[in-house]
Amino acid sequence: MNKDRIFTTEEYTCDLRVAAVMVKDNKILVQREKEGNEYALPGGHVKIGETLEAGLIRETMEEMGVQIECKKLLWSEECFWEWNGRPRWSCRKNCKA
Protein backbone atom coordinates (compact mmCIF):
# COMPACT_ATOMS: atom_id res chain seq x y z
CA MET A 1 0.00 0.00 0.00
CA ASN A 2 1.33 3.44 -0.86
CA LYS A 3 -0.57 5.45 1.76
CA ASP A 4 1.00 7.42 4.63
CA ARG A 5 0.40 6.30 8.21
CA ILE A 6 -1.91 9.21 9.01
CA PHE A 7 -5.38 8.96 10.45
CA THR A 8 -7.95 11.48 11.63
CA THR A 9 -10.62 11.17 14.28
CA GLU A 10 -13.18 13.74 15.35
CA GLU A 11 -10.65 15.04 17.88
CA TYR A 12 -7.17 14.50 16.46
CA THR A 13 -5.04 14.00 13.39
CA CYS A 14 -2.24 11.52 14.09
CA ASP A 15 0.81 10.87 11.93
CA LEU A 16 3.95 8.74 12.09
CA ARG A 17 7.17 10.33 10.84
CA VAL A 18 10.85 9.46 10.71
CA ALA A 19 13.84 11.79 10.63
CA ALA A 20 17.57 11.37 10.06
CA VAL A 21 20.43 12.90 11.99
CA MET A 22 23.09 13.22 9.29
CA VAL A 23 26.51 14.28 10.54
CA LYS A 24 29.53 15.16 8.40
CA ASP A 25 32.62 17.11 9.47
CA ASN A 26 30.98 17.77 12.86
CA LYS A 27 27.99 19.46 11.16
CA ILE A 28 24.35 18.29 11.23
CA LEU A 29 22.22 18.58 8.09
CA VAL A 30 18.90 20.41 8.63
CA GLN A 31 16.28 21.69 6.23
CA ARG A 32 14.00 24.72 6.17
CA GLU A 33 11.36 26.10 3.85
CA LYS A 34 12.72 28.76 1.51
CA GLU A 35 10.95 31.62 3.31
CA GLY A 36 10.47 29.81 6.63
CA ASN A 37 11.99 30.36 10.05
CA GLU A 38 11.83 26.80 11.38
CA TYR A 39 14.46 24.11 10.86
CA ALA A 40 13.85 20.36 10.79
CA LEU A 41 15.76 17.15 10.32
CA PRO A 42 15.27 15.51 6.90
CA GLY A 43 12.63 12.80 6.82
CA GLY A 44 8.93 12.31 6.33
CA HIS A 45 5.87 10.11 6.75
CA VAL A 46 6.08 6.34 6.92
CA LYS A 47 3.81 4.39 4.55
CA ILE A 48 1.35 1.73 5.73
CA GLY A 49 3.15 -1.63 5.63
CA GLU A 50 6.60 0.01 5.60
CA THR A 51 9.12 -0.36 8.43
CA LEU A 52 10.41 2.80 10.09
CA GLU A 53 13.89 2.15 8.70
CA ALA A 54 12.58 1.58 5.16
CA GLY A 55 10.51 4.77 5.43
CA LEU A 56 13.55 6.81 6.41
CA ILE A 57 15.66 5.35 3.59
CA ARG A 58 12.87 6.06 1.05
CA GLU A 59 12.20 9.60 2.31
CA THR A 60 15.91 10.48 2.19
CA MET A 61 16.17 9.17 -1.38
CA GLU A 62 13.02 11.09 -2.42
CA GLU A 63 14.05 14.38 -0.81
CA MET A 64 17.81 14.39 -1.38
CA GLY A 65 18.56 11.68 -3.94
CA VAL A 66 21.02 9.88 -1.64
CA GLN A 67 21.08 6.30 -0.37
CA ILE A 68 21.57 6.03 3.40
CA GLU A 69 21.71 3.30 6.00
CA CYS A 70 20.28 3.63 9.49
CA LYS A 71 23.05 3.10 12.04
CA LYS A 72 21.04 3.32 15.26
CA LEU A 73 17.91 4.67 16.89
CA LEU A 74 18.71 7.91 18.70
CA TRP A 75 15.33 8.79 20.20
CA SER A 76 11.61 8.75 19.66
CA GLU A 77 9.15 11.44 20.65
CA GLU A 78 5.48 12.28 20.79
CA CYS A 79 4.46 15.79 19.78
CA PHE A 80 1.14 17.48 20.45
CA TRP A 81 0.27 20.74 18.71
CA GLU A 82 -2.50 22.51 16.82
CA TRP A 83 -2.51 22.87 13.04
CA ASN A 84 -5.27 24.54 11.01
CA GLY A 85 -7.38 24.75 14.17
CA ARG A 86 -7.22 21.00 14.81
CA PRO A 87 -5.26 19.18 17.53
CA ARG A 88 -2.46 17.00 16.11
CA TRP A 89 -0.40 14.21 17.58
CA SER A 90 2.76 12.87 16.02
CA CYS A 91 5.14 10.07 16.90
CA ARG A 92 8.65 10.34 15.49
CA LYS A 93 11.63 8.03 15.28
CA ASN A 94 14.99 9.71 14.83
CA CYS A 95 17.94 7.69 13.59
CA LYS A 96 21.57 8.41 13.00
CA ALA A 97 22.13 7.87 9.29
PDB file of C-alpha atoms in Angstrom:
ATOM      1  CA  MET A   1       0.000   0.000   0.000  1.00  0.00           C
ATOM      2  CA  ASN A   2       1.327   3.441  -0.858  1.00  0.00           C
ATOM      3  CA  LYS A   3      -0.573   5.449   1.756  1.00  0.00           C
ATOM      4  CA  ASP A   4       1.000   7.422   4.628  1.00  0.00           C
ATOM      5  CA  ARG A   5       0.404   6.305   8.209  1.00  0.00           C
ATOM      6  CA  ILE A   6      -1.908   9.210   9.014  1.00  0.00           C
ATOM      7  CA  PHE A   7      -5.384   8.960  10.455  1.00  0.00           C
ATOM      8  CA  THR A   8      -7.948  11.480  11.626  1.00  0.00           C
ATOM      9  CA  THR A   9     -10.620  11.172  14.282  1.00  0.00           C
ATOM     10  CA  GLU A  10     -13.181  13.742  15.349  1.00  0.00           C
ATOM     11  CA  GLU A  11     -10.649  15.038  17.881  1.00  0.00           C
ATOM     12  CA  TYR A  12      -7.170  14.497  16.456  1.00  0.00           C
ATOM     13  CA  THR A  13      -5.037  13.997  13.395  1.00  0.00           C
ATOM     14  CA  CYS A  14      -2.241  11.517  14.092  1.00  0.00           C
ATOM     15  CA  ASP A  15       0.810  10.865  11.930  1.00  0.00           C
ATOM     16  CA  LEU A  16       3.951   8.742  12.086  1.00  0.00           C
ATOM     17  CA  ARG A  17       7.174  10.326  10.843  1.00  0.00           C
ATOM     18  CA  VAL A  18      10.847   9.455  10.708  1.00  0.00           C
ATOM     19  CA  ALA A  19      13.844  11.791  10.628  1.00  0.00           C
ATOM     20  CA  ALA A  20      17.573  11.366  10.056  1.00  0.00           C
ATOM     21  CA  VAL A  21      20.435  12.904  11.992  1.00  0.00           C
ATOM     22  CA  MET A  22      23.088  13.219   9.290  1.00  0.00           C
ATOM     23  CA  VAL A  23      26.514  14.283  10.543  1.00  0.00           C
ATOM     24  CA  LYS A  24      29.534  15.156   8.402  1.00  0.00           C
ATOM     25  CA  ASP A  25      32.620  17.110   9.471  1.00  0.00           C
ATOM     26  CA  ASN A  26      30.980  17.768  12.861  1.00  0.00           C
ATOM     27  CA  LYS A  27      27.988  19.456  11.160  1.00  0.00           C
ATOM     28  CA  ILE A  28      24.348  18.295  11.232  1.00  0.00           C
ATOM     29  CA  LEU A  29      22.216  18.576   8.088  1.00  0.00           C
ATOM     30  CA  VAL A  30      18.904  20.406   8.630  1.00  0.00           C
ATOM     31  CA  GLN A  31      16.276  21.690   6.227  1.00  0.00           C
ATOM     32  CA  ARG A  32      13.998  24.716   6.175  1.00  0.00           C
ATOM     33  CA  GLU A  33      11.363  26.100   3.851  1.00  0.00           C
ATOM     34  CA  LYS A  34      12.723  28.763   1.511  1.00  0.00           C
ATOM     35  CA  GLU A  35      10.952  31.621   3.310  1.00  0.00           C
ATOM     36  CA  GLY A  36      10.474  29.812   6.633  1.00  0.00           C
ATOM     37  CA  ASN A  37      11.993  30.363  10.051  1.00  0.00           C
ATOM     38  CA  GLU A  38      11.828  26.796  11.376  1.00  0.00           C
ATOM     39  CA  TYR A  39      14.456  24.113  10.861  1.00  0.00           C
ATOM     40  CA  ALA A  40      13.845  20.364  10.791  1.00  0.00           C
ATOM     41  CA  LEU A  41      15.761  17.152  10.322  1.00  0.00           C
ATOM     42  CA  PRO A  42      15.269  15.515   6.900  1.00  0.00           C
ATOM     43  CA  GLY A  43      12.633  12.797   6.816  1.00  0.00           C
ATOM     44  CA  GLY A  44       8.928  12.313   6.327  1.00  0.00           C
ATOM     45  CA  HIS A  45       5.866  10.108   6.747  1.00  0.00           C
ATOM     46  CA  VAL A  46       6.076   6.336   6.916  1.00  0.00           C
ATOM     47  CA  LYS A  47       3.811   4.393   4.548  1.00  0.00           C
ATOM     48  CA  ILE A  48       1.350   1.734   5.733  1.00  0.00           C
ATOM     49  CA  GLY A  49       3.154  -1.630   5.628  1.00  0.00           C
ATOM     50  CA  GLU A  50       6.604   0.008   5.599  1.00  0.00           C
ATOM     51  CA  THR A  51       9.120  -0.358   8.433  1.00  0.00           C
ATOM     52  CA  LEU A  52      10.409   2.796  10.094  1.00  0.00           C
ATOM     53  CA  GLU A  53      13.890   2.154   8.698  1.00  0.00           C
ATOM     54  CA  ALA A  54      12.581   1.582   5.159  1.00  0.00           C
ATOM     55  CA  GLY A  55      10.514   4.773   5.427  1.00  0.00           C
ATOM     56  CA  LEU A  56      13.552   6.811   6.408  1.00  0.00           C
ATOM     57  CA  ILE A  57      15.663   5.352   3.593  1.00  0.00           C
ATOM     58  CA  ARG A  58      12.874   6.056   1.052  1.00  0.00           C
ATOM     59  CA  GLU A  59      12.204   9.603   2.309  1.00  0.00           C
ATOM     60  CA  THR A  60      15.910  10.481   2.187  1.00  0.00           C
ATOM     61  CA  MET A  61      16.169   9.173  -1.379  1.00  0.00           C
ATOM     62  CA  GLU A  62      13.024  11.092  -2.423  1.00  0.00           C
ATOM     63  CA  GLU A  63      14.053  14.383  -0.813  1.00  0.00           C
ATOM     64  CA  MET A  64      17.808  14.388  -1.380  1.00  0.00           C
ATOM     65  CA  GLY A  65      18.559  11.681  -3.941  1.00  0.00           C
ATOM     66  CA  VAL A  66      21.018   9.878  -1.643  1.00  0.00           C
ATOM     67  CA  GLN A  67      21.075   6.303  -0.370  1.00  0.00           C
ATOM     68  CA  ILE A  68      21.569   6.026   3.401  1.00  0.00           C
ATOM     69  CA  GLU A  69      21.706   3.299   6.001  1.00  0.00           C
ATOM     70  CA  CYS A  70      20.282   3.635   9.492  1.00  0.00           C
ATOM     71  CA  LYS A  71      23.049   3.095  12.035  1.00  0.00           C
ATOM     72  CA  LYS A  72      21.038   3.323  15.263  1.00  0.00           C
ATOM     73  CA  LEU A  73      17.911   4.672  16.887  1.00  0.00           C
ATOM     74  CA  LEU A  74      18.710   7.912  18.697  1.00  0.00           C
ATOM     75  CA  TRP A  75      15.329   8.787  20.197  1.00  0.00           C
ATOM     76  CA  SER A  76      11.608   8.751  19.662  1.00  0.00           C
ATOM     77  CA  GLU A  77       9.146  11.442  20.652  1.00  0.00           C
ATOM     78  CA  GLU A  78       5.481  12.276  20.786  1.00  0.00           C
ATOM     79  CA  CYS A  79       4.461  15.788  19.780  1.00  0.00           C
ATOM     80  CA  PHE A  80       1.140  17.484  20.448  1.00  0.00           C
ATOM     81  CA  TRP A  81       0.269  20.740  18.711  1.00  0.00           C
ATOM     82  CA  GLU A  82      -2.500  22.513  16.819  1.00  0.00           C
ATOM     83  CA  TRP A  83      -2.512  22.869  13.038  1.00  0.00           C
ATOM     84  CA  ASN A  84      -5.266  24.537  11.012  1.00  0.00           C
ATOM     85  CA  GLY A  85      -7.382  24.753  14.166  1.00  0.00           C
ATOM     86  CA  ARG A  86      -7.221  20.998  14.807  1.00  0.00           C
ATOM     87  CA  PRO A  87      -5.260  19.181  17.532  1.00  0.00           C
ATOM     88  CA  ARG A  88      -2.464  17.002  16.114  1.00  0.00           C
ATOM     89  CA  TRP A  89      -0.402  14.209  17.577  1.00  0.00           C
ATOM     90  CA  SER A  90       2.760  12.875  16.019  1.00  0.00           C
ATOM     91  CA  CYS A  91       5.136  10.067  16.901  1.00  0.00           C
ATOM     92  CA  ARG A  92       8.654  10.343  15.490  1.00  0.00           C
ATOM     93  CA  LYS A  93      11.629   8.030  15.276  1.00  0.00           C
ATOM     94  CA  ASN A  94      14.990   9.714  14.828  1.00  0.00           C
ATOM     95  CA  CYS A  95      17.940   7.686  13.588  1.00  0.00           C
ATOM     96  CA  LYS A  96      21.575   8.406  13.002  1.00  0.00           C
ATOM     97  CA  ALA A  97      22.132   7.871   9.294  1.00  0.00           C
TER      98      ALA A  97
END
